């Protein structure tokens, strides 16, 4: 989980570099760090921490898509992840995936309760009777990526699952501090709390990238 000290370090770096930021990057980084600060106050509440961390993530990757509504939410953040990985010359993301959180990531990837097709079947949607096969196929794909240390494919699979968890919490599909299925909330918060500060740091270190405008700019 991110600490207030780590959030303060990011803020200090942002203040030292912001003169070189374009308006889009400056606003996205400023907003994301503000939510990281808020998440850092929730060391004992993984539900609240997860919500604030996802808002921090959303603040970082969300952009004005104009008329391109065919671009899915997951498509946008997967493109963002790919961009960040191309910047990560020091393998900071790689280190977190393969050294800090390999066990937790495997558990999330294998967990049916954060797999979208499982819930589609539970809710009676057609075409998901084979959700178990779909999960097996997804896990196999993830295991191949894990064996090959393909960070981008693992992150894509991981954030697919975390997005389901995000929807469960945000749309009232879980109980605050409930007794059921707590591991994915706890692990998800820990993973996001470590990854998102690195994402924001990589953004600040690459101001030359054509960062697109946030969906909700500041309007005076």
GROMACS .gro file of C-alpha atoms in nm:
model
  220
    1UNK     CA    1   0.000   0.000   0.000
    2UNK     CA    2   0.125   0.350  -0.077
    3UNK     CA    3   0.225   0.553   0.227
    4UNK     CA    4   0.180   0.926   0.283
    5UNK     CA    5   0.559   0.962   0.268
    6UNK     CA    6   0.564   0.804  -0.080
    7UNK     CA    7   0.278   1.026  -0.195
    8UNK     CA    8   0.464   1.331  -0.062
    9UNK     CA    9   0.775   1.229  -0.254
   10UNK     CA   10   0.573   1.212  -0.575
   11UNK     CA   11   0.421   1.553  -0.502
   12UNK     CA   12   0.763   1.706  -0.444
   13UNK     CA   13   0.885   1.565  -0.775
   14UNK     CA   14   0.574   1.699  -0.949
   15UNK     CA   15   0.639   2.049  -0.809
   16UNK     CA   16   1.000   2.040  -0.923
   17UNK     CA   17   0.915   1.931  -1.278
   18UNK     CA   18   0.572   2.080  -1.350
   19UNK     CA   19   0.706   2.385  -1.536
   20UNK     CA   20   0.808   2.143  -1.809
   21UNK     CA   21   0.469   1.971  -1.827
   22UNK     CA   22   0.204   2.042  -2.085
   23UNK     CA   23  -0.140   2.128  -1.950
   24UNK     CA   24  -0.274   1.777  -2.007
   25UNK     CA   25   0.009   1.598  -1.831
   26UNK     CA   26   0.014   1.851  -1.549
   27UNK     CA   27  -0.356   1.811  -1.474
   28UNK     CA   28  -0.356   1.432  -1.497
   29UNK     CA   29  -0.055   1.398  -1.267
   30UNK     CA   30  -0.186   1.656  -1.019
   31UNK     CA   31  -0.523   1.481  -0.991
   32UNK     CA   32  -0.374   1.134  -0.966
   33UNK     CA   33  -0.134   1.231  -0.686
   34UNK     CA   34  -0.419   1.394  -0.494
   35UNK     CA   35  -0.605   1.060  -0.490
   36UNK     CA   36  -0.289   0.871  -0.400
   37UNK     CA   37  -0.262   1.097  -0.097
   38UNK     CA   38  -0.620   1.008  -0.006
   39UNK     CA   39  -0.560   0.635  -0.053
   40UNK     CA   40  -0.255   0.652   0.174
   41UNK     CA   41  -0.487   0.743   0.464
   42UNK     CA   42  -0.664   0.406   0.436
   43UNK     CA   43  -0.398   0.165   0.555
   44UNK     CA   44  -0.657  -0.036   0.752
   45UNK     CA   45  -0.943  -0.024   0.500
   46UNK     CA   46  -0.861  -0.206   0.174
   47UNK     CA   47  -1.208  -0.138   0.029
   48UNK     CA   48  -1.170   0.238   0.061
   49UNK     CA   49  -0.807   0.222  -0.047
   50UNK     CA   50  -0.898   0.028  -0.361
   51UNK     CA   51  -1.161   0.287  -0.459
   52UNK     CA   52  -0.925   0.581  -0.412
   53UNK     CA   53  -0.643   0.400  -0.590
   54UNK     CA   54  -0.864   0.322  -0.887
   55UNK     CA   55  -0.963   0.690  -0.907
   56UNK     CA   56  -0.591   0.775  -0.905
   57UNK     CA   57  -0.540   0.528  -1.190
   58UNK     CA   58  -0.838   0.668  -1.378
   59UNK     CA   59  -0.707   1.023  -1.333
   60UNK     CA   60  -0.379   0.916  -1.489
   61UNK     CA   61  -0.507   0.725  -1.793
   62UNK     CA   62  -0.843   0.884  -1.870
   63UNK     CA   63  -0.842   1.106  -2.174
   64UNK     CA   64  -1.065   1.293  -2.413
   65UNK     CA   65  -1.167   1.033  -2.672
   66UNK     CA   66  -1.375   1.275  -2.882
   67UNK     CA   67  -1.611   1.077  -3.103
   68UNK     CA   68  -1.418   0.751  -3.060
   69UNK     CA   69  -1.675   0.594  -2.832
   70UNK     CA   70  -1.597   0.254  -2.981
   71UNK     CA   71  -1.277   0.256  -2.777
   72UNK     CA   72  -1.364   0.066  -2.462
   73UNK     CA   73  -1.262   0.170  -2.113
   74UNK     CA   74  -1.040  -0.137  -2.090
   75UNK     CA   75  -0.898  -0.058  -2.432
   76UNK     CA   76  -0.793   0.286  -2.311
   77UNK     CA   77  -0.616   0.169  -2.000
   78UNK     CA   78  -0.447  -0.118  -2.185
   79UNK     CA   79  -0.308   0.134  -2.434
   80UNK     CA   80  -0.191   0.343  -2.138
   81UNK     CA   81  -0.019   0.041  -1.981
   82UNK     CA   82   0.158  -0.036  -2.307
   83UNK     CA   83   0.283   0.323  -2.328
   84UNK     CA   84   0.417   0.314  -1.973
   85UNK     CA   85   0.597  -0.015  -2.031
   86UNK     CA   86   0.774   0.140  -2.330
   87UNK     CA   87   0.903   0.414  -2.095
   88UNK     CA   88   1.015   0.177  -1.820
   89UNK     CA   89   1.382   0.146  -1.906
   90UNK     CA   90   1.472   0.059  -1.546
   91UNK     CA   91   1.220  -0.227  -1.534
   92UNK     CA   92   1.039  -0.091  -1.230
   93UNK     CA   93   0.705  -0.236  -1.338
   94UNK     CA   94   0.874  -0.562  -1.430
   95UNK     CA   95   1.026  -0.583  -1.082
   96UNK     CA   96   0.689  -0.534  -0.911
   97UNK     CA   97   0.519  -0.795  -1.129
   98UNK     CA   98   0.789  -1.059  -1.109
   99UNK     CA   99   0.953  -0.998  -0.771
  100UNK     CA  100   0.712  -0.819  -0.541
  101UNK     CA  101   0.369  -0.960  -0.635
  102UNK     CA  102   0.401  -1.283  -0.839
  103UNK     CA  103   0.201  -1.491  -0.587
  104UNK     CA  104  -0.077  -1.236  -0.541
  105UNK     CA  105  -0.110  -1.186  -0.917
  106UNK     CA  106  -0.142  -1.561  -0.977
  107UNK     CA  107  -0.419  -1.584  -0.716
  108UNK     CA  108  -0.613  -1.298  -0.872
  109UNK     CA  109  -0.579  -1.442  -1.222
  110UNK     CA  110  -0.715  -1.779  -1.105
  111UNK     CA  111  -1.002  -1.632  -0.902
  112UNK     CA  112  -1.344  -1.690  -1.063
  113UNK     CA  113  -1.501  -1.412  -0.855
  114UNK     CA  114  -1.313  -1.145  -1.047
  115UNK     CA  115  -1.368  -1.306  -1.387
  116UNK     CA  116  -1.626  -1.127  -1.599
  117UNK     CA  117  -1.765  -1.432  -1.779
  118UNK     CA  118  -1.844  -1.600  -1.446
  119UNK     CA  119  -2.070  -1.311  -1.345
  120UNK     CA  120  -2.226  -1.289  -1.691
  121UNK     CA  121  -2.328  -1.653  -1.650
  122UNK     CA  122  -2.456  -1.595  -1.297
  123UNK     CA  123  -2.670  -1.309  -1.427
  124UNK     CA  124  -2.825  -1.524  -1.699
  125UNK     CA  125  -2.659  -1.370  -2.003
  126UNK     CA  126  -2.651  -1.596  -2.307
  127UNK     CA  127  -2.322  -1.726  -2.434
  128UNK     CA  128  -2.150  -1.775  -2.099
  129UNK     CA  129  -2.244  -2.130  -2.003
  130UNK     CA  130  -1.882  -2.218  -2.077
  131UNK     CA  131  -1.744  -1.956  -1.837
  132UNK     CA  132  -1.532  -2.223  -1.668
  133UNK     CA  133  -1.367  -2.311  -1.998
  134UNK     CA  134  -1.312  -1.943  -2.065
  135UNK     CA  135  -1.148  -1.903  -1.725
  136UNK     CA  136  -0.926  -2.207  -1.787
  137UNK     CA  137  -0.822  -2.064  -2.123
  138UNK     CA  138  -0.751  -1.724  -1.970
  139UNK     CA  139  -0.547  -1.878  -1.689
  140UNK     CA  140  -0.351  -2.088  -1.938
  141UNK     CA  141  -0.278  -1.777  -2.144
  142UNK     CA  142  -0.169  -1.596  -1.830
  143UNK     CA  143   0.054  -1.888  -1.726
  144UNK     CA  144   0.226  -1.880  -2.065
  145UNK     CA  145   0.280  -1.507  -2.020
  146UNK     CA  146   0.409  -1.571  -1.669
  147UNK     CA  147   0.647  -1.840  -1.789
  148UNK     CA  148   0.776  -1.608  -2.063
  149UNK     CA  149   0.785  -1.309  -1.827
  150UNK     CA  150   0.568  -1.116  -2.072
  151UNK     CA  151   0.488  -0.822  -1.848
  152UNK     CA  152   0.241  -0.652  -2.082
  153UNK     CA  153   0.023  -0.961  -2.127
  154UNK     CA  154   0.025  -1.029  -1.753
  155UNK     CA  155  -0.072  -0.669  -1.677
  156UNK     CA  156  -0.355  -0.684  -1.930
  157UNK     CA  157  -0.494  -1.001  -1.772
  158UNK     CA  158  -0.444  -0.861  -1.423
  159UNK     CA  159  -0.621  -0.532  -1.495
  160UNK     CA  160  -0.905  -0.721  -1.663
  161UNK     CA  161  -0.964  -0.888  -1.326
  162UNK     CA  162  -0.913  -0.571  -1.124
  163UNK     CA  163  -1.164  -0.393  -1.346
  164UNK     CA  164  -1.425  -0.655  -1.252
  165UNK     CA  165  -1.338  -0.599  -0.887
  166UNK     CA  166  -1.368  -0.225  -0.941
  167UNK     CA  167  -1.716  -0.270  -1.088
  168UNK     CA  168  -1.824  -0.493  -0.799
  169UNK     CA  169  -1.727  -0.231  -0.544
  170UNK     CA  170  -1.832   0.086  -0.728
  171UNK     CA  171  -2.169  -0.054  -0.838
  172UNK     CA  172  -2.262  -0.184  -0.495
  173UNK     CA  173  -2.194  -0.549  -0.569
  174UNK     CA  174  -2.006  -0.611  -0.248
  175UNK     CA  175  -2.036  -0.532   0.122
  176UNK     CA  176  -1.794  -0.292   0.283
  177UNK     CA  177  -1.547  -0.488   0.496
  178UNK     CA  178  -1.751  -0.801   0.427
  179UNK     CA  179  -1.635  -1.148   0.522
  180UNK     CA  180  -1.668  -1.291   0.168
  181UNK     CA  181  -1.392  -1.282  -0.094
  182UNK     CA  182  -1.162  -1.045   0.094
  183UNK     CA  183  -0.832  -1.169  -0.048
  184UNK     CA  184  -0.877  -1.009  -0.389
  185UNK     CA  185  -0.965  -0.672  -0.234
  186UNK     CA  186  -0.663  -0.678  -0.005
  187UNK     CA  187  -0.425  -0.800  -0.276
  188UNK     CA  188  -0.574  -0.568  -0.536
  189UNK     CA  189  -0.521  -0.268  -0.310
  190UNK     CA  190  -0.163  -0.368  -0.240
  191UNK     CA  191  -0.086  -0.416  -0.608
  192UNK     CA  192  -0.247  -0.088  -0.718
  193UNK     CA  193  -0.081   0.095  -0.429
  194UNK     CA  194   0.258  -0.013  -0.560
  195UNK     CA  195   0.201   0.012  -0.935
  196UNK     CA  196   0.018   0.344  -0.967
  197UNK     CA  197   0.292   0.559  -0.807
  198UNK     CA  198   0.534   0.408  -1.057
  199UNK     CA  199   0.290   0.482  -1.340
  200UNK     CA  200   0.265   0.848  -1.234
  201UNK     CA  201   0.642   0.875  -1.194
  202UNK     CA  202   0.695   0.738  -1.546
  203UNK     CA  203   0.447   0.993  -1.681
  204UNK     CA  204   0.639   1.277  -1.516
  205UNK     CA  205   0.967   1.147  -1.657
  206UNK     CA  206   0.824   1.152  -2.010
  207UNK     CA  207   0.665   1.494  -2.061
  208UNK     CA  208   0.752   1.485  -2.431
  209UNK     CA  209   0.487   1.219  -2.494
  210UNK     CA  210   0.171   1.361  -2.658
  211UNK     CA  211  -0.051   1.317  -2.352
  212UNK     CA  212  -0.413   1.371  -2.452
  213UNK     CA  213  -0.650   1.598  -2.266
  214UNK     CA  214  -0.844   1.464  -1.967
  215UNK     CA  215  -1.214   1.400  -2.020
  216UNK     CA  216  -1.298   1.664  -1.759
  217UNK     CA  217  -1.063   1.962  -1.796
  218UNK     CA  218  -1.061   2.255  -1.556
  219UNK     CA  219  -1.314   2.516  -1.673
  220UNK     CA  220  -1.323   2.851  -1.498
   0.00000   0.00000   0.00000
